[in-house]
Coordinates of C-alpha atoms and ligand atoms in Angstrom, one line a residue:
X777 CA 92.3 173.1 145.0
X778 CA 91.4 176.8 144.3
X779 CA 88.7 177.9 141.9
X780 CA 89.9 177.5 138.2
X781 CA 89.2 180.0 135.4
X782 CA 86.7 179.0 132.7
X783 CA 86.2 182.5 131.3
X784 CA 86.7 185.9 132.7
X785 CA 83.2 185.7 134.4
X786 CA 82.9 182.0 135.1
X787 CA 85.0 180.0 137.6
X788 CA 85.0 176.3 138.1
X789 CA 84.7 175.4 141.8
X790 CA 83.7 172.4 143.9
X791 CA 85.8 169.3 144.7
X792 CA 87.9 166.8 142.8
X793 CA 87.3 163.5 144.6
X794 CA 90.5 161.7 143.3
X795 CA 90.2 158.7 145.6
X796 CA 86.5 157.9 145.8
X797 CA 85.9 154.4 144.5
X798 CA 82.1 153.8 145.0
X799 CA 79.1 156.0 144.2
X800 CA 75.6 155.5 145.6
X801 CA 77.1 152.5 147.4
X802 CA 76.7 150.8 144.0
X803 CA 78.7 152.2 141.1
X804 CA 82.4 151.6 140.9
X805 CA 84.5 154.8 140.3
X806 CA 87.8 153.5 138.9
X807 CA 88.9 157.0 138.0
X808 CA 87.3 159.0 141.0
X809 CA 85.0 161.9 140.2
X810 CA 84.4 165.6 140.6
X811 CA 81.6 167.7 141.9
X812 CA 81.7 170.9 139.8
X813 CA 80.1 174.1 140.9
X814 CA 80.3 177.2 138.7
X815 CA 80.5 180.8 140.0
X816 CA 79.1 183.3 137.4
X817 CA 79.7 186.9 138.0
X818 CA 77.5 189.5 136.2
X819 CA 78.0 193.2 136.5
X820 CA 75.2 193.4 139.1
X821 CA 74.6 190.0 140.6
X822 CA 76.5 186.7 141.3
X823 CA 75.2 183.2 140.9
X824 CA 76.5 179.8 141.9
X825 CA 75.4 177.0 139.6
X826 CA 75.2 173.8 141.7
X827 CA 77.1 173.2 144.9
X828 CA 79.1 170.0 145.8
X829 CA 79.0 166.7 147.7
X830 CA 79.0 167.1 151.5
X831 CA 82.5 165.4 151.5
X832 CA 83.9 168.5 149.8
X833 CA 81.9 171.2 151.6
X834 CA 85.0 172.7 153.2
X835 CA 86.8 172.9 149.9
X836 CA 83.9 174.8 148.3
X837 CA 83.5 177.1 151.2
X838 CA 87.2 177.9 151.1
X839 CA 87.0 178.7 147.4
X840 CA 84.2 181.1 148.1
X841 CA 86.0 182.9 150.9
X842 CA 86.4 186.1 148.9
X843 CA 82.8 186.2 147.8
X844 CA 80.8 188.7 150.0
X845 CA 77.5 188.1 148.3
X846 CA 75.8 185.4 146.3
X847 CA 72.4 186.3 144.9
X848 CA 71.3 183.1 143.4
X849 CA 72.3 179.4 143.9
X850 CA 70.9 177.4 141.0
X851 CA 70.1 173.8 142.0
X852 CA 69.9 171.9 138.7
X853 CA 69.3 168.6 140.5
X854 CA 68.5 167.7 144.1
X855 CA 70.8 164.7 144.5
X856 CA 73.2 165.3 147.3
X857 CA 76.4 165.2 145.3
X858 CA 75.3 168.6 143.8
X859 CA 73.0 170.0 146.5
X860 CA 74.7 168.7 149.7
X861 CA 76.4 172.0 150.5
X862 CA 73.3 174.1 150.2
X863 CA 72.4 174.2 153.9
X864 CA 75.9 175.6 154.8
X865 CA 75.8 178.1 151.9
X866 CA 72.4 179.4 152.9
X867 CA 73.8 180.2 156.3
X868 CA 76.9 181.9 154.9
X869 CA 74.9 183.8 152.3
X870 CA 71.6 184.8 154.0
X871 CA 70.6 187.0 151.0
X872 CA 70.9 184.1 148.5
X873 CA 67.8 182.6 146.8
X874 CA 67.9 179.0 145.6
X875 CA 66.5 178.6 142.1
X876 CA 65.1 175.2 141.0
X877 CA 62.2 173.6 139.1
X878 CA 58.9 173.3 141.1
X879 CA 59.6 169.6 141.6
X880 CA 63.2 170.4 142.5
X881 CA 62.0 172.8 145.2
X882 CA 59.9 170.1 146.8
X883 CA 62.8 167.6 146.8
X884 CA 65.3 170.1 148.2
X885 CA 62.9 170.9 151.1
X886 CA 62.3 167.2 151.8
X887 CA 65.9 165.9 151.2
X888 CA 67.9 168.7 152.8
X889 CA 65.2 170.4 155.0
X890 CA 65.9 173.7 153.2
X891 CA 63.5 176.5 154.4
X892 CA 60.8 176.7 151.6
X893 CA 61.0 180.5 151.6
X894 CA 64.6 180.3 150.5
X895 CA 63.8 178.3 147.4
X896 CA 62.1 179.8 144.3
X897 CA 60.7 177.7 141.5
X898 CA 61.7 178.9 138.0
X899 CA 59.7 178.0 134.8
X900 CA 61.0 176.4 131.7
X901 CA 62.6 179.2 129.6
X902 CA 62.5 181.7 132.4
X903 CA 65.5 184.1 132.6
X904 CA 67.3 185.8 135.4
X905 CA 69.6 188.8 134.8
X906 CA 72.9 189.2 136.5
X907 CA 73.4 192.6 134.9
X908 CA 75.5 192.0 131.8
X909 CA 75.0 188.2 132.0
X910 CA 71.8 186.3 131.6
X911 CA 70.8 182.9 132.9
X912 CA 68.1 180.9 130.9
X913 CA 66.7 177.9 132.6
X914 CA 65.8 174.8 130.5
X915 CA 63.7 172.1 132.2
X916 CA 65.1 168.7 131.4
X917 CA 63.3 166.1 133.4
X918 CA 64.7 162.6 133.7
X919 CA 68.4 163.1 133.3
X920 CA 68.3 161.2 135.6
X921 CA 65.8 162.4 138.2
X922 CA 62.4 164.0 137.4
X923 CA 63.2 167.5 138.8
X924 CA 66.3 168.3 136.7
X925 CA 67.1 171.4 134.6
X926 CA 69.9 173.0 132.7
X927 CA 71.1 176.6 132.6
X928 CA 72.3 178.4 129.5
X929 CA 74.5 181.4 130.0
X930 CA 73.4 183.5 127.0
X931 CA 76.3 185.9 126.5
X932 CA 79.0 183.2 126.8
X933 CA 77.0 180.4 125.1
X934 CA 77.8 178.0 127.9
X935 CA 75.3 175.3 128.7
X936 CA 75.5 174.0 132.3
X937 CA 74.1 170.5 132.4
X938 CA 74.8 169.0 135.9
X939 CA 74.8 165.1 135.5
X940 CA 73.8 165.3 131.8
X941 CA 77.0 164.8 129.6
X942 CA 79.0 164.2 132.8
X943 CA 81.8 161.7 133.5
X944 CA 83.1 160.2 136.7
X945 CA 86.6 161.3 135.9
X946 CA 88.9 163.0 138.4
X947 CA 91.3 165.3 136.4
X948 CA 93.2 168.5 136.9
X949 CA 92.1 169.6 133.4
X950 CA 89.4 172.2 133.2
X951 CA 88.5 171.4 129.5
X952 CA 88.4 168.1 127.8
X953 CA 90.7 169.4 125.1
X954 CA 92.5 166.5 123.3
X955 CA 91.9 164.0 126.1
X956 CA 89.9 161.4 124.0
X957 CA 89.6 159.1 127.0
X958 CA 86.9 161.4 128.4
X959 CA 84.4 160.1 125.8
X960 CA 85.0 156.6 127.2
X961 CA 84.5 157.8 130.8
X962 CA 81.3 159.6 129.6
X963 CA 80.0 156.4 128.0
X964 CA 80.5 154.6 131.2
X965 CA 78.7 157.3 133.0
X966 CA 75.9 157.2 130.5
X967 CA 75.6 153.4 130.8
X968 CA 75.5 153.5 134.6
X969 CA 73.2 156.6 135.1
X970 CA 71.5 157.7 132.0
X971 CA 70.8 154.6 129.9
X972 CA 67.3 153.9 131.4
X973 CA 66.2 157.4 130.2
X974 CA 67.1 157.1 126.5
X975 CA 63.7 158.4 125.3
X976 CA 63.6 161.7 127.4
X977 CA 67.3 162.2 126.5
X978 CA 66.5 161.9 122.8
X979 CA 63.9 164.7 123.3
X980 CA 66.3 166.9 125.2
X981 CA 69.0 166.5 122.5
X982 CA 66.5 167.6 119.9
X983 CA 65.7 170.7 121.9
X984 CA 69.4 171.6 122.2
X985 CA 69.7 171.8 118.4
X986 CA 68.1 175.3 118.7
X987 CA 70.9 176.5 121.0
X988 CA 74.3 178.0 119.9
X989 CA 76.6 176.2 122.4
X990 CA 80.3 177.1 122.7
X991 CA 80.9 174.8 125.8
X992 CA 79.0 172.2 127.8
X993 CA 79.9 172.4 131.5
X994 CA 78.7 169.4 133.4
X995 CA 78.9 168.9 137.2
X996 CA 81.1 165.8 136.9
X997 CA 84.3 165.6 134.9
X998 CA 85.9 168.2 132.6
X999 CA 84.1 170.8 130.4
X1000 CA 83.4 169.9 126.8
X1001 CA 85.1 172.7 124.8
X1002 CA 84.0 170.9 121.6
X1003 CA 80.4 170.2 122.5
X1004 CA 79.7 168.4 119.2
X1005 CA 81.9 165.5 120.4
X1006 CA 79.7 164.6 123.3
X1007 CA 76.4 165.6 121.7
X1008 CA 77.2 163.3 118.7
X1009 CA 78.2 160.5 121.1
X1010 CA 74.9 160.8 123.0
X1011 CA 73.0 160.8 119.8
X1012 CA 74.6 157.5 118.9
X1013 CA 74.1 155.9 122.3
X1014 CA 70.4 156.9 122.6
X1015 CA 69.6 155.9 119.0
X1016 CA 67.9 152.6 118.3
X1017 CA 71.0 151.3 116.4
X1018 CA 72.7 148.3 117.9
X1019 CA 76.1 146.8 117.0
X1020 CA 77.1 143.3 116.0
X1021 CA 78.2 142.6 119.6
X1022 CA 77.2 139.8 122.0
X1023 CA 77.8 140.5 125.7
X1024 CA 78.2 137.3 127.8
X1025 CA 78.1 137.8 131.6
X1026 CA 78.7 134.4 133.2
X1027 CA 79.7 132.5 136.3
X1028 CA 80.7 128.9 136.6
X1029 CA 81.0 126.7 139.7
X1030 CA 82.7 123.6 138.5
X1031 CA 83.7 124.5 134.9
X1032 CA 80.7 123.2 133.0
X1033 CA 79.0 126.5 132.4
X1034 CA 82.4 128.1 131.4
X1035 CA 82.9 125.2 128.9
X1036 CA 79.6 126.2 127.3
X1037 CA 80.6 129.9 127.3
X1038 CA 84.0 129.1 125.8
X1039 CA 82.3 127.2 123.0
X1040 CA 79.8 130.0 122.4
X1041 CA 82.6 132.6 122.3
X1042 CA 84.6 130.5 119.8
X1043 CA 81.6 130.0 117.5
X1044 CA 80.4 133.6 117.6
X1045 CA 83.8 134.8 116.7
X1046 CA 83.9 132.3 113.8
X1047 CA 80.7 133.8 112.6
X1048 CA 82.1 137.4 112.8
X1049 CA 80.3 138.5 115.9
X1050 CA 82.3 140.7 118.3
X1051 CA 82.1 139.1 121.8
X1052 CA 82.5 140.6 125.3
X1053 CA 82.6 137.8 127.9
X1054 CA 82.5 138.9 131.6
X1055 CA 83.4 136.5 134.3
X1056 CA 81.1 137.8 137.1
X1057 CA 83.5 136.8 139.9
X1058 CA 86.0 139.5 138.7
X1059 CA 83.8 141.9 136.7
X1060 CA 83.5 145.6 137.4
X1061 CA 79.8 146.2 136.8
X1062 CA 80.5 149.6 135.2
X1063 CA 82.5 147.8 132.4
X1064 CA 79.6 145.4 132.0
X1065 CA 77.1 148.2 131.8
X1066 CA 79.2 150.0 129.3
X1067 CA 79.4 146.9 127.0
X1068 CA 75.6 146.7 127.1
X1069 CA 75.1 150.3 125.7
X1070 CA 74.9 149.2 122.1
X1071 CA 75.3 145.3 122.0
X1072 CA 72.6 143.5 120.0
X1073 CA 72.6 140.4 122.2
X1074 CA 73.1 139.5 125.9
X1075 CA 73.7 135.8 126.8
X1076 CA 73.9 135.1 130.5
X1077 CA 75.8 132.0 131.5
X1078 CA 74.7 130.5 134.8
X1079 CA 74.7 127.2 136.7
X1080 CA 71.7 126.3 138.7
X1081 CA 72.0 126.8 142.4
X1082 CA 69.2 125.4 144.7
X1083 CA 66.8 125.3 141.8
X1084 CA 67.4 128.8 140.4
X1085 CA 70.0 130.9 138.8
X1086 CA 73.4 131.6 140.5
X1087 CA 72.8 134.8 142.6
X1088 CA 75.7 136.6 140.7
X1089 CA 74.0 135.8 137.3
X1090 CA 70.7 136.9 138.8
X1091 CA 72.4 140.2 139.7
X1092 CA 73.6 140.6 136.1
X1093 CA 70.1 140.0 134.8
X1094 CA 68.7 142.5 137.4
X1095 CA 71.3 145.1 136.4
X1096 CA 70.4 144.7 132.7
X1097 CA 66.7 145.0 133.5
X1098 CA 67.3 148.2 135.5
X1099 CA 69.6 149.8 133.0
X1100 CA 67.3 148.9 130.0
X1101 CA 69.8 148.8 127.2
X1102 CA 68.6 148.7 123.6
X1103 CA 69.5 145.0 123.3
X1104 CA 67.4 143.0 120.8
X1105 CA 68.2 139.4 121.6
X1106 CA 68.8 137.4 124.8
X1107 CA 69.5 133.9 125.8
X1108 CA 70.9 131.7 128.6
X1109 CA 73.5 128.9 128.7
X1110 CA 74.2 126.9 131.8
X1111 CA 74.7 123.6 133.6
X1112 CA 72.5 122.1 136.3
X1113 CA 72.7 119.1 138.6
X1114 CA 69.1 118.1 139.3
X1115 CA 66.9 121.1 138.4
X1116 CA 67.0 123.2 135.2
X1117 CA 65.6 126.4 136.8
X1118 CA 68.2 129.0 135.8
X1119 CA 67.0 129.9 132.4
X1120 CA 63.4 130.7 133.3
X1121 CA 64.6 132.7 136.4
X1122 CA 67.0 134.8 134.4
X1123 CA 64.6 135.6 131.5
X1124 CA 61.9 136.5 134.1
X1125 CA 64.4 138.8 135.8
X1126 CA 64.6 141.0 132.7
X1127 CA 61.0 142.0 131.9
X1128 CA 62.0 145.6 131.0
X1129 CA 64.1 144.4 128.0
X1130 CA 62.2 144.2 124.8
X1131 CA 64.1 141.3 123.4
X1132 CA 63.5 138.2 121.4
X1133 CA 64.5 135.3 123.7
X1134 CA 66.6 132.8 121.7
X1135 CA 66.4 129.1 122.8
X1136 CA 68.6 128.6 125.9
X1137 CA 71.1 125.8 126.1
X1138 CA 70.8 124.0 129.5
X1139 CA 72.9 121.0 130.2
X1140 CA 72.9 118.4 133.0
X1141 CA 76.4 118.2 134.3
X1142 CA 79.3 118.5 131.9
X1143 CA 78.4 119.3 128.3
X1144 CA 78.5 116.4 125.9
X1145 CA 79.0 116.6 122.1
X1146 CA 75.3 117.2 121.4
X1147 CA 75.1 119.9 124.0
X1148 CA 78.0 121.7 122.4
X1149 CA 76.3 121.4 119.0
X1150 CA 73.3 123.1 120.6
X1151 CA 75.6 126.0 121.6
X1152 CA 76.8 126.1 118.0
X1153 CA 73.2 126.4 116.8
X1154 CA 72.6 129.3 119.3
X1155 CA 75.7 131.1 118.0
X1156 CA 74.6 130.6 114.4
X1157 CA 71.1 132.0 115.3
X1158 CA 72.7 135.0 117.0
X1159 CA 74.9 135.7 113.9
X1160 CA 71.9 135.3 111.6
X1161 CA 69.8 137.7 113.7
X1162 CA 72.7 140.2 113.7
X1163 CA 73.1 139.9 110.0
X1164 CA 69.5 140.8 109.5
X1165 CA 69.7 144.0 111.6
Ligands
FEO1570 FE1 75.6 163.6 140.1 FE2 72.4 162.5 140.0 O1 73.9 163.2 140.8

């Protein structure tokens, strides 16, 4: 794909990775992704903001074929999906200087073996003139690495945000426009990448209130031509508010745990709680992460295997612990044969969640009537807690 026009002076470059299905050997990409680089041409100088994943190096180099000179390459973030083409670009453009935060400089030198003399650290708020266009750098650590920064193109009021406000969404669109699905793709992206950093993101959002922003140009997914849409969505996601939703990741070996989960689902629905059950044998972890963004409760369903939780349930607990959603309540339901170890193991696997642990329901073998009544009590407690939020 050739470079695509954003404005007269800004061109969208980089690669659309339509068919990639896994990121970081961890995150499913049901809709592919893109690695956006932006060429900004001032009257005197030219800058490239971000580069692309090594998988699309040739595409980016081809798009830049007509460019005789690039003065600055801005590296907002050192992760290789945005910085991976830097070594080739520094060979092709020997006059180019890489601009990054001080921390970003160190990471680029270590991760990509860039010559330190080719990388210049820029301060928060520092500006660089391209002639009739000006770049202002805004340090924004922890979206989602510690070295990250944003760039504001003053004259065009475009904020370039790299991962921040991005979406893993391969599309031929340049702008989001009327594609409402992008908000959902961005929520999934937030859940998988940004959710552990809610507090720093809240601070960055507050800082952005001082900027007049016409467009937000991330380095994954299309450009937000109505920036308020994604800024408001982020404000909601990072806020402390939770919804009347219970997420239930579960796995069942012989049907007993799923009987408990079915009963829990039925009772929660009867009490007016929205329920999102996820059978872990067929669950896309991105869908599970997305459901956890604003759910008030997580209940993990797991049988006991060899004295502990089922490994798939342990994985769900470990995922929740790593992503640190704003969940308020957690519990466990499950069946065991001779050792009731799953509940303790699962709760201990989520120390980062600041939750009230509600009494688990652990059953030996198939649930009996009094076991199902214990599930009913758990559902009533969850509904009562949600009602008090
Ligand atoms: Fe898209 Fe953190 O890299």
